[in-house]
Each structure stands twice: as structure tokens, then as C-alpha cells.
Amino acid sequence: MYDSGKVIIGIAVFLAFVMFPFYINIGVVVEKPEPCLDTPVIQALEIKECVKPAHIMRATHIALLDNWKDLASRYGERLFVTEDKREFDISLQMTCMHCHSNYERFCMECHAFVAIDVGCWECHVVPEKETMR
Amino acid sequence: MISRRQFLKIAGISAACGIGMAATSSFIKAGASRSDDTRDRLIAKRWGMFIDTRKIDENDRERIINACHSIHNVPNFDNPRHAVKWIWTEEFIRAFPEQRGEFIAEKLIQKPILVLCNNCSNPPCVRVCPTQATFKRERDGLVLMDFHRCFGCRYCMAGCPYGARSFNFWDPKPYIEEINPEFPTRMMGVVEKCSFCYQRIDRGIIPACVEVSNGAMVVGDLSDPGSEIRILLREHITIRRRPELGTEPNVFYKI
């Protein structure tokens, strides 16, 4: 084999580079996100439940928001009835963020963990901190 | 043994079925949560507006514009060429250029007239929008914007003969005096316009400008011969902006 020394060094450097994310994180303990439900509105709720069961919300709040966006802005529907017949106004700012007014300790807690940047706050207003994303 | 050709056929057919099923099921899902619950809503087949310009003075104009612009988080850019306007004033002769007759009453020429999106029955902005961000709502004829789809090509601004559309050349947030937390702002690079307060209409409240106009502005259903607006239109002589263009505007002015 020609230049086996160089090739092997090359492969070693390549592997070191590609595996960088793995060994840089060895031993680092990443805490599970703990979205905080401690807001005045949720405290005052009789039934401490979201607009859908929590495990469904966790997995599909993205699709729900997408659907709400279309319902409100294209079809003019503003009433959302949950399966147990509670009624909500279809609105990101006035409904979701009314209960989850602790944006940073709730939505951001998870979103920072999965490193996503939700573009909605370019326009939608976050309670208190208006331009925070 | 299955030939390569057969394999491709089967694979192709199953892929097509899969895509078809995925498409249908997402359609059903989206459709399923649409309720036909119309309670709390203001209902019309064709919304229209009547504006009595004689009943509106300078203070009224300011109050009306403020009411609209403050609840909708309309920015106040320094450069007048970049101004964002949902409802604003235009000199009579610019609002109604075809009225320029030889002996037109002089006091009329510069009279400020409140103008807004005309909610045309034949809206050119809808025709030119490449993403259907601007659309005509079938239910009640409102010409609306889905801000989530607008990518700022500004064809609608070229299409609208009334100048009812504005573009956000900058991030509007620093230019909003006080942000209304109940309504979203916009971002740099999207177009915006008067929405006929559809977010209020869909919750059973009349548009903000009408609410503060002390009766000078009236909205109603043009398709209902017994509605208040139709009675007003029967009793008064009214004009519309640029009717010769065939856009069929739905805002009527008593001069």
C-alpha cells in the first residue's frame, strides 16, 4: 500500500473530527427539561388540565397550533371545544399564553433543550418580555 | 421470482397509496375540528360599510384612526414614505379623482376623507397574490390576510388601486407606541392592511372604527335588503372609490 502512514493519520484525524460531538459530551449530565406549571392562572384552575391531555399536548402542540392558526385566520373559527366540553377562544396569545404566562420557564424550558427557535415570536407577543424568542 | 419491473410497479403503487392516504388523513384531521358553532359571531353574506363624511370632523378622524392603529399594533415609522396605514385620510380629490368636474365645490377639493380597504367584491389583490396569503373569505366576502403566508412580494400593493396596503420596510416593533398584548405585531418584510376587524367580527364585536365613530360609520350585510346599511343606502346618495375599475368596492361614502 502506498503512503499507508499518511492515510492512517488522515483516517484518525477524520474520525477524531467526526466523533467530536460524542467525546465532548462524555460525562456531561443534561437535565431533563421540567416545564413549570406554576402560574397564577393555572394555580386558580379547578381542573388542572390543558386543552388536550398533557401527553398529547407534549407530542402534538405543534400540529394543534398550526390547526388553530388556520382555523382563526383562514376560516374565522374562534371557538375550540375540548373533549370534556370546556370552551376556549382560539388564540395563541390570549389562550395558551394566558395559562402558560411563564414563557421562559415553560415553552423555553423544552425548546432550549431541543435547540429550536420558534419563529412565532417575531410577531406574536410573549407576556411581559415582548421581543424575547 | 419477481422481476425488477414488477417490483418497481408494486413499489410505485404502494408509495402512491401511502401518499394518498397520508394526504387524506391529514385533510380529515384538519377538517374534523372545524365546528359549525356560529354562536358569538356577527354574520353577513357580504359585509359593507357606510361612511357619512358630513358627520366626521377632525377630532373624530383622529380618534377613529387611533382606535384602529392602537389595537392592531400598527407601527408609526418616521419616514412618511414607509408609513403603515390601515385607515387614514386622503384629500377628497385624490380619493375620488373621477369627481373632478369643472365647477366642483371648492370646499370639497381638499376635504379629508377617511379611507380604508374597500373589501372589494372583485379584489385585484387576491388575484395577484402568489401564495393565497390574501384571500376572499367565502362565508362573508371579507378580503383578508393570512399573515403567516405573506412573504412580502408586494404584488398586492401594485394590484390595489386604493393604496390600502403597506409594507414593513423595517422591524415594526420599536415603532409601536404601546403594544396591545391581545393582537400580534408583524415583522419586517410582510404586507399588512385593514382586516375589517375580522378578529372582532368573529367574536361578535363590531369593527373598532365603527365603534368609536358615533354613528358616522355603519357596517352591515349588503345582501340583506332589510339591513340597516341597505336602508341607509336607499335613503342617501352615496359614491364609491374608483368604481370604473370594476373592483366593486363595498365601502360607500355619503359626501
mmCIF file of C-alpha atoms in Angstrom:
data_model
loop_
_atom_site.group_PDB
_atom_site.id
_atom_site.type_symbol
_atom_site.label_atom_id
_atom_site.label_comp_id
_atom_site.label_asym_id
_atom_site.label_seq_id
_atom_site.Cartn_x
_atom_site.Cartn_y
_atom_site.Cartn_z
ATOM 1 C CA MET A 1 0.000 0.000 0.000
ATOM 2 C CA TYR A 2 1.332 3.439 -0.853
ATOM 3 C CA ASP A 3 1.539 6.156 1.784
ATOM 4 C CA SER A 4 -0.176 3.988 4.361
ATOM 5 C CA GLY A 5 1.196 6.176 7.158
ATOM 6 C CA LYS A 6 -0.405 9.316 5.773
ATOM 7 C CA VAL A 7 -3.670 7.541 5.011
ATOM 8 C CA ILE A 8 -3.928 6.123 8.509
ATOM 9 C CA ILE A 9 -3.188 9.503 10.075
ATOM 10 C CA GLY A 10 -5.764 11.006 7.755
ATOM 11 C CA ILE A 11 -8.385 8.486 8.844
ATOM 12 C CA ALA A 12 -7.534 9.058 12.505
ATOM 13 C CA VAL A 13 -7.883 12.843 12.126
ATOM 14 C CA PHE A 14 -11.128 12.376 10.247
ATOM 15 C CA LEU A 15 -12.574 10.092 12.949
ATOM 16 C CA ALA A 16 -11.443 12.427 15.711
ATOM 17 C CA PHE A 17 -13.236 15.249 13.926
ATOM 18 C CA VAL A 18 -16.447 13.357 13.180
ATOM 19 C CA MET A 19 -16.720 11.926 16.696
ATOM 20 C CA PHE A 20 -16.128 15.282 18.296
ATOM 21 C CA PRO A 21 -19.777 15.658 19.430
ATOM 22 C CA PHE A 22 -19.613 12.311 21.226
ATOM 23 C CA TYR A 23 -16.480 12.693 23.295
ATOM 24 C CA ILE A 24 -17.007 16.366 24.071
ATOM 25 C CA ASN A 25 -20.220 15.312 25.835
ATOM 26 C CA ILE A 26 -18.837 12.320 27.737
ATOM 27 C CA GLY A 27 -19.726 12.689 31.384
ATOM 28 C CA VAL A 28 -21.901 15.772 30.834
ATOM 29 C CA VAL A 29 -25.225 15.324 32.565
ATOM 30 C CA VAL A 30 -28.027 17.063 30.697
ATOM 31 C CA GLU A 31 -31.025 17.639 32.851
ATOM 32 C CA LYS A 32 -34.430 16.633 31.636
ATOM 33 C CA PRO A 33 -36.476 19.743 30.936
ATOM 34 C CA GLU A 34 -39.045 20.406 33.627
ATOM 35 C CA PRO A 35 -41.654 22.757 32.221
ATOM 36 C CA CYS A 36 -43.048 24.722 35.127
ATOM 37 C CA LEU A 37 -46.812 24.839 35.596
ATOM 38 C CA ASP A 38 -46.723 27.282 38.454
ATOM 39 C CA THR A 39 -48.572 30.306 37.096
ATOM 40 C CA PRO A 40 -51.350 32.258 38.839
ATOM 41 C CA VAL A 41 -53.919 31.234 36.224
ATOM 42 C CA ILE A 42 -53.084 27.520 36.405
ATOM 43 C CA GLN A 43 -53.000 27.705 40.216
ATOM 44 C CA ALA A 44 -56.541 29.056 40.165
ATOM 45 C CA LEU A 45 -57.840 26.350 37.807
ATOM 46 C CA GLU A 46 -60.354 23.888 39.148
ATOM 47 C CA ILE A 47 -59.412 21.163 36.670
ATOM 48 C CA LYS A 48 -55.679 21.445 36.131
ATOM 49 C CA GLU A 49 -55.709 20.360 32.539
ATOM 50 C CA CYS A 50 -54.556 21.662 29.198
ATOM 51 C CA VAL A 51 -56.787 21.953 26.116
ATOM 52 C CA LYS A 52 -55.894 18.323 25.420
ATOM 53 C CA PRO A 53 -54.372 15.673 27.713
ATOM 54 C CA ALA A 54 -50.802 16.586 28.669
ATOM 55 C CA HIS A 55 -49.111 13.680 26.886
ATOM 56 C CA ILE A 56 -50.908 14.597 23.660
ATOM 57 C CA MET A 57 -50.030 18.258 24.053
ATOM 58 C CA ARG A 58 -46.406 17.390 24.648
ATOM 59 C CA ALA A 59 -46.227 15.491 21.376
ATOM 60 C CA THR A 60 -48.608 17.432 19.143
ATOM 61 C CA HIS A 61 -48.892 21.037 20.324
ATOM 62 C CA ILE A 62 -47.160 21.971 17.081
ATOM 63 C CA ALA A 63 -49.944 20.480 14.939
ATOM 64 C CA LEU A 64 -52.583 21.929 17.237
ATOM 65 C CA LEU A 65 -51.155 25.431 16.908
ATOM 66 C CA ASP A 66 -50.900 25.024 13.154
ATOM 67 C CA ASN A 67 -54.546 23.979 13.043
ATOM 68 C CA TRP A 68 -55.607 26.869 15.308
ATOM 69 C CA LYS A 69 -53.740 29.308 13.101
ATOM 70 C CA ASP A 70 -55.658 28.121 10.034
ATOM 71 C CA LEU A 71 -58.985 27.949 11.836
ATOM 72 C CA ALA A 72 -58.685 31.509 13.102
ATOM 73 C CA SER A 73 -57.061 33.309 10.248
ATOM 74 C CA ARG A 74 -58.498 31.456 7.255
ATOM 75 C CA TYR A 75 -61.822 30.015 8.399
ATOM 76 C CA GLY A 76 -62.810 32.538 11.051
ATOM 77 C CA GLU A 77 -63.373 29.944 13.770
ATOM 78 C CA ARG A 78 -62.664 31.254 17.240
ATOM 79 C CA LEU A 79 -64.238 28.612 19.419
ATOM 80 C CA PHE A 80 -62.394 25.468 20.483
ATOM 81 C CA VAL A 81 -64.295 22.838 22.460
ATOM 82 C CA THR A 82 -62.240 20.245 24.314
ATOM 83 C CA GLU A 83 -63.284 16.627 24.554
ATOM 84 C CA ASP A 84 -64.693 17.223 28.023
ATOM 85 C CA LYS A 85 -66.672 20.237 26.682
ATOM 86 C CA ARG A 86 -64.589 23.061 28.101
ATOM 87 C CA GLU A 87 -64.584 26.052 25.746
ATOM 88 C CA PHE A 88 -61.580 28.103 24.715
ATOM 89 C CA ASP A 89 -61.024 31.093 22.497
ATOM 90 C CA ILE A 90 -58.706 30.141 19.629
ATOM 91 C CA SER A 91 -55.694 32.329 20.282
ATOM 92 C CA LEU A 92 -52.030 31.777 20.916
ATOM 93 C CA GLN A 93 -51.535 34.934 22.957
ATOM 94 C CA MET A 94 -54.810 35.096 24.788
ATOM 95 C CA THR A 95 -55.362 31.385 25.489
ATOM 96 C CA CYS A 96 -52.096 29.402 25.576
ATOM 97 C CA MET A 97 -50.069 32.254 26.987
ATOM 98 C CA HIS A 98 -52.797 33.242 29.410
ATOM 99 C CA CYS A 99 -52.389 29.975 31.291
ATOM 100 C CA HIS A 100 -48.721 29.466 30.421
ATOM 101 C CA SER A 101 -47.695 33.028 31.192
ATOM 102 C CA ASN A 102 -44.259 31.865 32.373
ATOM 103 C CA TYR A 103 -42.919 31.607 28.833
ATOM 104 C CA GLU A 104 -39.295 31.230 29.786
ATOM 105 C CA ARG A 105 -39.840 28.533 32.369
ATOM 106 C CA PHE A 106 -42.411 26.652 30.288
ATOM 107 C CA CYS A 107 -42.126 26.817 26.500
ATOM 108 C CA MET A 108 -38.457 27.830 26.531
ATOM 109 C CA GLU A 109 -37.558 25.103 29.015
ATOM 110 C CA CYS A 110 -38.240 22.454 26.353
ATOM 111 C CA HIS A 111 -37.359 24.478 23.298
ATOM 112 C CA ALA A 112 -33.922 25.341 24.654
ATOM 113 C CA PHE A 113 -33.383 21.647 25.406
ATOM 114 C CA VAL A 114 -34.130 20.586 21.829
ATOM 115 C CA ALA A 115 -32.455 23.749 20.489
ATOM 116 C CA ILE A 116 -35.327 25.027 18.373
ATOM 117 C CA ASP A 117 -36.024 28.640 17.692
ATOM 118 C CA VAL A 118 -39.753 29.226 17.391
ATOM 119 C CA GLY A 119 -40.281 31.969 14.823
ATOM 120 C CA CYS A 120 -43.764 32.829 16.051
ATOM 121 C CA TRP A 121 -42.484 35.483 18.446
ATOM 122 C CA GLU A 122 -41.266 37.638 15.577
ATOM 123 C CA CYS A 123 -44.886 38.758 15.518
ATOM 124 C CA HIS A 124 -46.796 37.220 18.403
ATOM 125 C CA VAL A 125 -46.397 38.915 21.741
ATOM 126 C CA VAL A 126 -44.928 36.964 24.642
ATOM 127 C CA PRO A 127 -46.304 38.006 28.029
ATOM 128 C CA GLU A 128 -44.056 40.598 29.676
ATOM 129 C CA LYS A 129 -40.924 40.147 27.591
ATOM 130 C CA GLU A 130 -42.209 41.253 24.236
ATOM 131 C CA THR A 131 -39.334 40.605 21.904
ATOM 132 C CA MET A 132 -37.826 37.555 23.626
ATOM 133 C CA ARG A 133 -37.814 34.498 21.456
ATOM 134 C CA MET B 1 -39.152 -14.825 -8.769
ATOM 135 C CA ILE B 2 -40.386 -11.291 -9.021
ATOM 136 C CA SER B 3 -38.893 -9.289 -11.846
ATOM 137 C CA ARG B 4 -37.382 -5.912 -11.357
ATOM 138 C CA ARG B 5 -40.167 -4.398 -13.435
ATOM 139 C CA GLN B 6 -42.844 -5.988 -11.252
ATOM 140 C CA PHE B 7 -41.061 -4.856 -8.130
ATOM 141 C CA LEU B 8 -40.971 -1.261 -9.322
ATOM 142 C CA LYS B 9 -44.653 -1.377 -10.224
ATOM 143 C CA ILE B 10 -45.676 -2.656 -6.818
ATOM 144 C CA ALA B 11 -43.364 -0.252 -5.060
ATOM 145 C CA GLY B 12 -44.712 2.627 -7.111
ATOM 146 C CA ILE B 13 -48.329 1.743 -6.451
ATOM 147 C CA SER B 14 -47.817 1.302 -2.727
ATOM 148 C CA ALA B 15 -45.930 4.578 -2.482
ATOM 149 C CA ALA B 16 -48.765 6.342 -4.300
ATOM 150 C CA CYS B 17 -51.326 4.770 -1.937
ATOM 151 C CA GLY B 18 -49.257 5.812 1.053
ATOM 152 C CA ILE B 19 -49.016 9.418 -0.088
ATOM 153 C CA GLY B 20 -52.706 9.454 -0.926
ATOM 154 C CA MET B 21 -53.649 8.075 2.467
ATOM 155 C CA ALA B 22 -51.388 10.445 4.329
ATOM 156 C CA ALA B 23 -52.849 13.361 2.417
ATOM 157 C CA THR B 24 -56.440 12.289 3.048
ATOM 158 C CA SER B 25 -55.943 11.547 6.706
ATOM 159 C CA SER B 26 -54.321 14.917 7.364
ATOM 160 C CA PHE B 27 -57.158 16.554 5.483
ATOM 161 C CA ILE B 28 -59.721 14.731 7.602
ATOM 162 C CA LYS B 29 -57.863 15.638 10.761
ATOM 163 C CA ALA B 30 -57.755 19.315 9.860
ATOM 164 C CA GLY B 31 -61.395 19.263 8.829
ATOM 165 C CA ALA B 32 -62.611 17.348 11.843
ATOM 166 C CA SER B 33 -62.008 20.069 14.354
ATOM 167 C CA ARG B 34 -63.886 22.703 12.395
ATOM 168 C CA SER B 35 -67.075 23.301 14.275
ATOM 169 C CA ASP B 36 -70.205 24.769 12.791
ATOM 170 C CA ASP B 37 -70.833 26.573 16.022
ATOM 171 C CA THR B 38 -71.750 30.078 14.925
ATOM 172 C CA ARG B 39 -72.682 31.485 18.294
ATOM 173 C CA ASP B 40 -70.968 34.733 19.286
ATOM 174 C CA ARG B 41 -70.266 35.614 15.680
ATOM 175 C CA LEU B 42 -71.538 38.547 13.614
ATOM 176 C CA ILE B 43 -72.963 37.044 10.459
ATOM 177 C CA ALA B 44 -73.339 38.518 6.988
ATOM 178 C CA LYS B 45 -73.148 37.239 3.439
ATOM 179 C CA ARG B 46 -71.486 40.368 2.130
ATOM 180 C CA TRP B 47 -70.063 42.916 4.534
ATOM 181 C CA GLY B 48 -70.211 46.540 3.538
ATOM 182 C CA MET B 49 -69.595 49.902 5.164
ATOM 183 C CA PHE B 50 -71.409 53.222 5.025
ATOM 184 C CA ILE B 51 -69.454 56.364 5.920
ATOM 185 C CA ASP B 52 -71.234 59.683 6.415
ATOM 186 C CA THR B 53 -68.406 62.145 5.768
ATOM 187 C CA ARG B 54 -70.534 65.067 6.967
ATOM 188 C CA LYS B 55 -70.719 63.651 10.463
ATOM 189 C CA ILE B 56 -66.946 63.257 10.800
ATOM 190 C CA ASP B 57 -64.798 66.178 11.938
ATOM 191 C CA GLU B 58 -61.110 66.467 12.667
ATOM 192 C CA ASN B 59 -61.354 65.052 16.213
ATOM 193 C CA ASP B 60 -63.407 62.117 15.036
ATOM 194 C CA ARG B 61 -60.855 61.286 12.372
ATOM 195 C CA GLU B 62 -58.031 61.268 14.867
ATOM 196 C CA ARG B 63 -59.996 59.179 17.353
ATOM 197 C CA ILE B 64 -61.010 56.657 14.703
ATOM 198 C CA ILE B 65 -57.502 56.259 13.301
ATOM 199 C CA ASN B 66 -56.059 55.937 16.802
ATOM 200 C CA ALA B 67 -58.565 53.329 17.857
ATOM 201 C CA CYS B 68 -57.726 51.174 14.853
ATOM 202 C CA HIS B 69 -53.977 51.636 14.877
ATOM 203 C CA SER B 70 -53.566 51.093 18.607
ATOM 204 C CA ILE B 71 -55.494 47.834 18.861
ATOM 205 C CA HIS B 72 -53.815 46.419 15.760
ATOM 206 C CA ASN B 73 -50.262 47.361 16.779
ATOM 207 C CA VAL B 74 -49.746 49.463 13.667
ATOM 208 C CA PRO B 75 -46.232 50.961 13.704
ATOM 209 C CA ASN B 76 -45.537 54.660 13.269
ATOM 210 C CA PHE B 77 -42.438 54.825 11.063
ATOM 211 C CA ASP B 78 -40.595 58.150 10.893
ATOM 212 C CA ASN B 79 -40.287 58.217 7.122
ATOM 213 C CA PRO B 80 -43.701 59.112 5.672
ATOM 214 C CA ARG B 81 -42.904 57.101 2.546
ATOM 215 C CA HIS B 82 -42.709 53.987 4.705
ATOM 216 C CA ALA B 83 -45.902 54.752 6.635
ATOM 217 C CA VAL B 84 -48.084 51.784 7.538
ATOM 218 C CA LYS B 85 -51.760 52.649 7.214
ATOM 219 C CA TRP B 86 -54.872 50.633 7.960
ATOM 220 C CA ILE B 87 -57.246 53.595 7.971
ATOM 221 C CA TRP B 88 -56.071 57.077 7.044
ATOM 222 C CA THR B 89 -57.182 60.336 5.413
ATOM 223 C CA GLU B 90 -56.938 61.263 1.779
ATOM 224 C CA GLU B 91 -57.952 64.559 0.155
ATOM 225 C CA PHE B 92 -61.346 64.268 -1.488
ATOM 226 C CA ILE B 93 -59.956 64.824 -4.965
ATOM 227 C CA ARG B 94 -57.340 62.088 -4.507
ATOM 228 C CA ALA B 95 -59.832 59.672 -3.037
ATOM 229 C CA PHE B 96 -62.358 60.336 -5.786
ATOM 230 C CA PRO B 97 -60.348 61.601 -8.784
ATOM 231 C CA GLU B 98 -63.184 60.984 -11.225
ATOM 232 C CA GLN B 99 -65.286 63.600 -9.379
ATOM 233 C CA ARG B 100 -63.020 66.406 -10.597
ATOM 234 C CA GLY B 101 -65.570 68.389 -12.559
ATOM 235 C CA GLU B 102 -65.170 71.849 -13.973
ATOM 236 C CA PHE B 103 -67.226 73.548 -11.274
ATOM 237 C CA ILE B 104 -66.667 71.207 -8.344
ATOM 238 C CA ALA B 105 -67.408 72.803 -4.973
ATOM 239 C CA GLU B 106 -64.101 74.275 -3.818
ATOM 240 C CA LYS B 107 -64.525 73.317 -0.192
ATOM 241 C CA LEU B 108 -64.688 69.692 -1.287
ATOM 242 C CA ILE B 109 -61.376 69.514 -3.125
ATOM 243 C CA GLN B 110 -59.159 69.301 -0.049
ATOM 244 C CA LYS B 111 -61.670 67.867 2.370
ATOM 245 C CA PRO B 112 -60.015 64.963 4.227
ATOM 246 C CA ILE B 113 -61.852 61.706 3.705
ATOM 247 C CA LEU B 114 -61.331 58.587 5.829
ATOM 248 C CA VAL B 115 -60.246 55.725 3.594
ATOM 249 C CA LEU B 116 -59.562 52.058 4.276
ATOM 250 C CA CYS B 117 -59.533 48.709 2.494
ATOM 251 C CA ASN B 118 -62.671 48.552 0.382
ATOM 252 C CA ASN B 119 -63.224 44.819 0.764
ATOM 253 C CA CYS B 120 -63.863 44.644 -2.953
ATOM 254 C CA SER B 121 -66.173 42.029 -4.371
ATOM 255 C CA ASN B 122 -63.693 41.619 -7.217
ATOM 256 C CA PRO B 123 -60.389 42.163 -5.408
ATOM 257 C CA PRO B 124 -57.284 42.545 -7.598
ATOM 258 C CA CYS B 125 -55.002 41.908 -4.603
ATOM 259 C CA VAL B 126 -56.422 38.398 -4.219
ATOM 260 C CA ARG B 127 -55.941 37.647 -7.885
ATOM 261 C CA VAL B 128 -52.255 38.567 -7.872
ATOM 262 C CA CYS B 129 -51.217 37.001 -4.543
ATOM 263 C CA PRO B 130 -48.968 34.034 -5.386
ATOM 264 C CA THR B 131 -49.357 32.311 -2.004
ATOM 265 C CA GLN B 132 -53.031 32.950 -1.280
ATOM 266 C CA ALA B 133 -51.921 34.891 1.777
ATOM 267 C CA THR B 134 -54.609 37.341 0.710
ATOM 268 C CA PHE B 135 -57.892 35.642 0.076
ATOM 269 C CA LYS B 136 -61.573 36.346 -0.057
ATOM 270 C CA ARG B 137 -63.445 34.587 2.708
ATOM 271 C CA GLU B 138 -66.323 32.731 1.098
ATOM 272 C CA ARG B 139 -68.506 32.954 4.153
ATOM 273 C CA ASP B 140 -68.920 36.715 4.188
ATOM 274 C CA GLY B 141 -66.872 38.253 1.394
ATOM 275 C CA LEU B 142 -64.173 39.762 3.594
ATOM 276 C CA VAL B 143 -60.831 40.273 1.870
ATOM 277 C CA LEU B 144 -58.389 39.030 4.471
ATOM 278 C CA MET B 145 -54.715 38.365 5.006
ATOM 279 C CA ASP B 146 -53.186 35.253 6.463
ATOM 280 C CA PHE B 147 -50.001 36.871 7.743
ATOM 281 C CA HIS B 148 -48.365 33.500 8.136
ATOM 282 C CA ARG B 149 -48.219 33.070 4.385
ATOM 283 C CA CYS B 150 -47.098 36.506 3.283
ATOM 284 C CA PHE B 151 -43.520 36.591 2.083
ATOM 285 C CA GLY B 152 -43.526 40.195 1.038
ATOM 286 C CA CYS B 153 -43.527 40.121 -2.770
ATOM 287 C CA ARG B 154 -45.767 43.218 -2.752
ATOM 288 C CA TYR B 155 -47.739 42.248 -5.861
ATOM 289 C CA CYS B 156 -50.867 43.100 -3.874
ATOM 290 C CA MET B 157 -49.576 46.616 -3.306
ATOM 291 C CA ALA B 158 -49.165 47.043 -7.034
ATOM 292 C CA GLY B 159 -52.576 45.480 -7.603
ATOM 293 C CA CYS B 160 -54.575 47.559 -5.136
ATOM 294 C CA PRO B 161 -55.759 50.782 -6.793
ATOM 295 C CA TYR B 162 -56.597 52.340 -3.418
ATOM 296 C CA GLY B 163 -53.165 52.174 -1.783
ATOM 297 C CA ALA B 164 -54.750 50.265 1.063
ATOM 298 C CA ARG B 165 -51.721 48.073 1.623
ATOM 299 C CA SER B 166 -48.488 48.892 3.411
ATOM 300 C CA PHE B 167 -45.163 47.148 3.607
ATOM 301 C CA ASN B 168 -42.979 46.764 6.687
ATOM 302 C CA PHE B 169 -39.633 48.023 5.427
ATOM 303 C CA TRP B 170 -38.252 47.730 8.965
ATOM 304 C CA ASP B 171 -38.979 45.735 12.066
ATOM 305 C CA PRO B 172 -42.172 47.444 13.240
ATOM 306 C CA LYS B 173 -41.885 46.637 16.954
ATOM 307 C CA PRO B 174 -39.690 49.575 18.030
ATOM 308 C CA TYR B 175 -42.122 51.931 16.293
ATOM 309 C CA ILE B 176 -45.231 50.786 18.132
ATOM 310 C CA GLU B 177 -46.009 53.176 20.959
ATOM 311 C CA GLU B 178 -47.731 50.680 23.206
ATOM 312 C CA ILE B 179 -48.049 47.048 22.210
ATOM 313 C CA ASN B 180 -51.537 45.625 22.605
ATOM 314 C CA PRO B 181 -50.863 42.155 24.039
ATOM 315 C CA GLU B 182 -54.123 40.821 22.626
ATOM 316 C CA PHE B 183 -53.061 41.164 18.989
ATOM 317 C CA PRO B 184 -49.872 40.069 17.234
ATOM 318 C CA THR B 185 -47.458 42.557 15.699
ATOM 319 C CA ARG B 186 -45.937 41.998 12.277
ATOM 320 C CA MET B 187 -42.334 41.561 11.207
ATOM 321 C CA MET B 188 -40.034 43.116 8.645
ATOM 322 C CA GLY B 189 -40.902 42.049 5.111
ATOM 323 C CA VAL B 190 -44.645 41.444 5.328
ATOM 324 C CA VAL B 191 -47.504 43.444 3.909
ATOM 325 C CA GLU B 192 -50.480 44.488 6.022
ATOM 326 C CA LYS B 193 -53.830 46.188 5.638
ATOM 327 C CA CYS B 194 -57.169 46.831 7.292
ATOM 328 C CA SER B 195 -58.777 43.498 8.173
ATOM 329 C CA PHE B 196 -62.296 44.842 8.662
ATOM 330 C CA CYS B 197 -61.647 43.742 12.268
ATOM 331 C CA TYR B 198 -62.471 40.155 11.368
ATOM 332 C CA GLN B 199 -60.969 39.055 14.677
ATOM 333 C CA ARG B 200 -63.663 41.143 16.398
ATOM 334 C CA ILE B 201 -66.465 40.206 13.990
ATOM 335 C CA ASP B 202 -65.722 36.521 14.580
ATOM 336 C CA ARG B 203 -66.103 37.148 18.301
ATOM 337 C CA GLY B 204 -69.301 39.156 17.912
ATOM 338 C CA ILE B 205 -67.931 42.705 18.194
ATOM 339 C CA ILE B 206 -68.285 45.421 15.549
ATOM 340 C CA PRO B 207 -65.127 46.886 13.989
ATOM 341 C CA ALA B 208 -63.180 49.311 16.183
ATOM 342 C CA CYS B 209 -63.535 52.304 13.844
ATOM 343 C CA VAL B 210 -67.306 51.877 13.716
ATOM 344 C CA GLU B 211 -67.468 51.552 17.484
ATOM 345 C CA VAL B 212 -65.841 54.951 18.113
ATOM 346 C CA SER B 213 -67.405 56.811 15.156
ATOM 347 C CA ASN B 214 -70.542 57.989 17.000
ATOM 348 C CA GLY B 215 -72.747 56.566 14.287
ATOM 349 C CA ALA B 216 -70.911 58.137 11.342
ATOM 350 C CA MET B 217 -69.755 54.718 10.172
ATOM 351 C CA VAL B 218 -72.063 51.733 9.858
ATOM 352 C CA VAL B 219 -71.319 48.144 8.854
ATOM 353 C CA GLY B 220 -73.861 45.618 7.761
ATOM 354 C CA ASP B 221 -74.941 42.924 5.366
ATOM 355 C CA LEU B 222 -75.314 44.257 1.829
ATOM 356 C CA SER B 223 -77.059 41.071 0.743
ATOM 357 C CA ASP B 224 -79.938 41.615 3.163
ATOM 358 C CA PRO B 225 -82.417 44.204 1.830
ATOM 359 C CA GLY B 226 -83.720 44.882 5.339
ATOM 360 C CA SER B 227 -80.353 45.570 6.980
ATOM 361 C CA GLU B 228 -79.524 48.980 8.428
ATOM 362 C CA ILE B 229 -76.863 49.603 5.811
ATOM 363 C CA ARG B 230 -79.239 48.848 2.940
ATOM 364 C CA ILE B 231 -81.811 51.228 4.397
ATOM 365 C CA LEU B 232 -79.130 53.935 4.642
ATOM 366 C CA LEU B 233 -78.048 53.281 1.064
ATOM 367 C CA ARG B 234 -81.640 53.544 -0.076
ATOM 368 C CA GLU B 235 -82.122 56.873 1.686
ATOM 369 C CA HIS B 236 -78.861 58.620 0.837
ATOM 370 C CA ILE B 237 -76.906 59.284 -2.318
ATOM 371 C CA THR B 238 -73.516 57.635 -1.925
ATOM 372 C CA ILE B 239 -70.392 57.188 -4.010
ATOM 373 C CA ARG B 240 -67.663 54.565 -4.027
ATOM 374 C CA ARG B 241 -63.963 54.953 -4.774
ATOM 375 C CA ARG B 242 -62.914 54.355 -8.397
ATOM 376 C CA PRO B 243 -65.981 52.305 -9.405
ATOM 377 C CA GLU B 244 -64.877 52.490 -13.047
ATOM 378 C CA LEU B 245 -62.104 49.983 -12.317
ATOM 379 C CA GLY B 246 -64.576 47.158 -11.793
ATOM 380 C CA THR B 247 -63.270 46.133 -8.382
ATOM 381 C CA GLU B 248 -66.750 46.517 -6.855
ATOM 382 C CA PRO B 249 -65.707 48.241 -3.633
ATOM 383 C CA ASN B 250 -68.017 47.713 -0.654
ATOM 384 C CA VAL B 251 -67.383 50.975 1.208
ATOM 385 C CA PHE B 252 -69.960 53.677 0.440
ATOM 386 C CA TYR B 253 -69.452 57.384 1.106
ATOM 387 C CA LYS B 254 -72.100 59.996 1.693
ATOM 388 C CA ILE B 255 -70.416 63.284 0.766
#
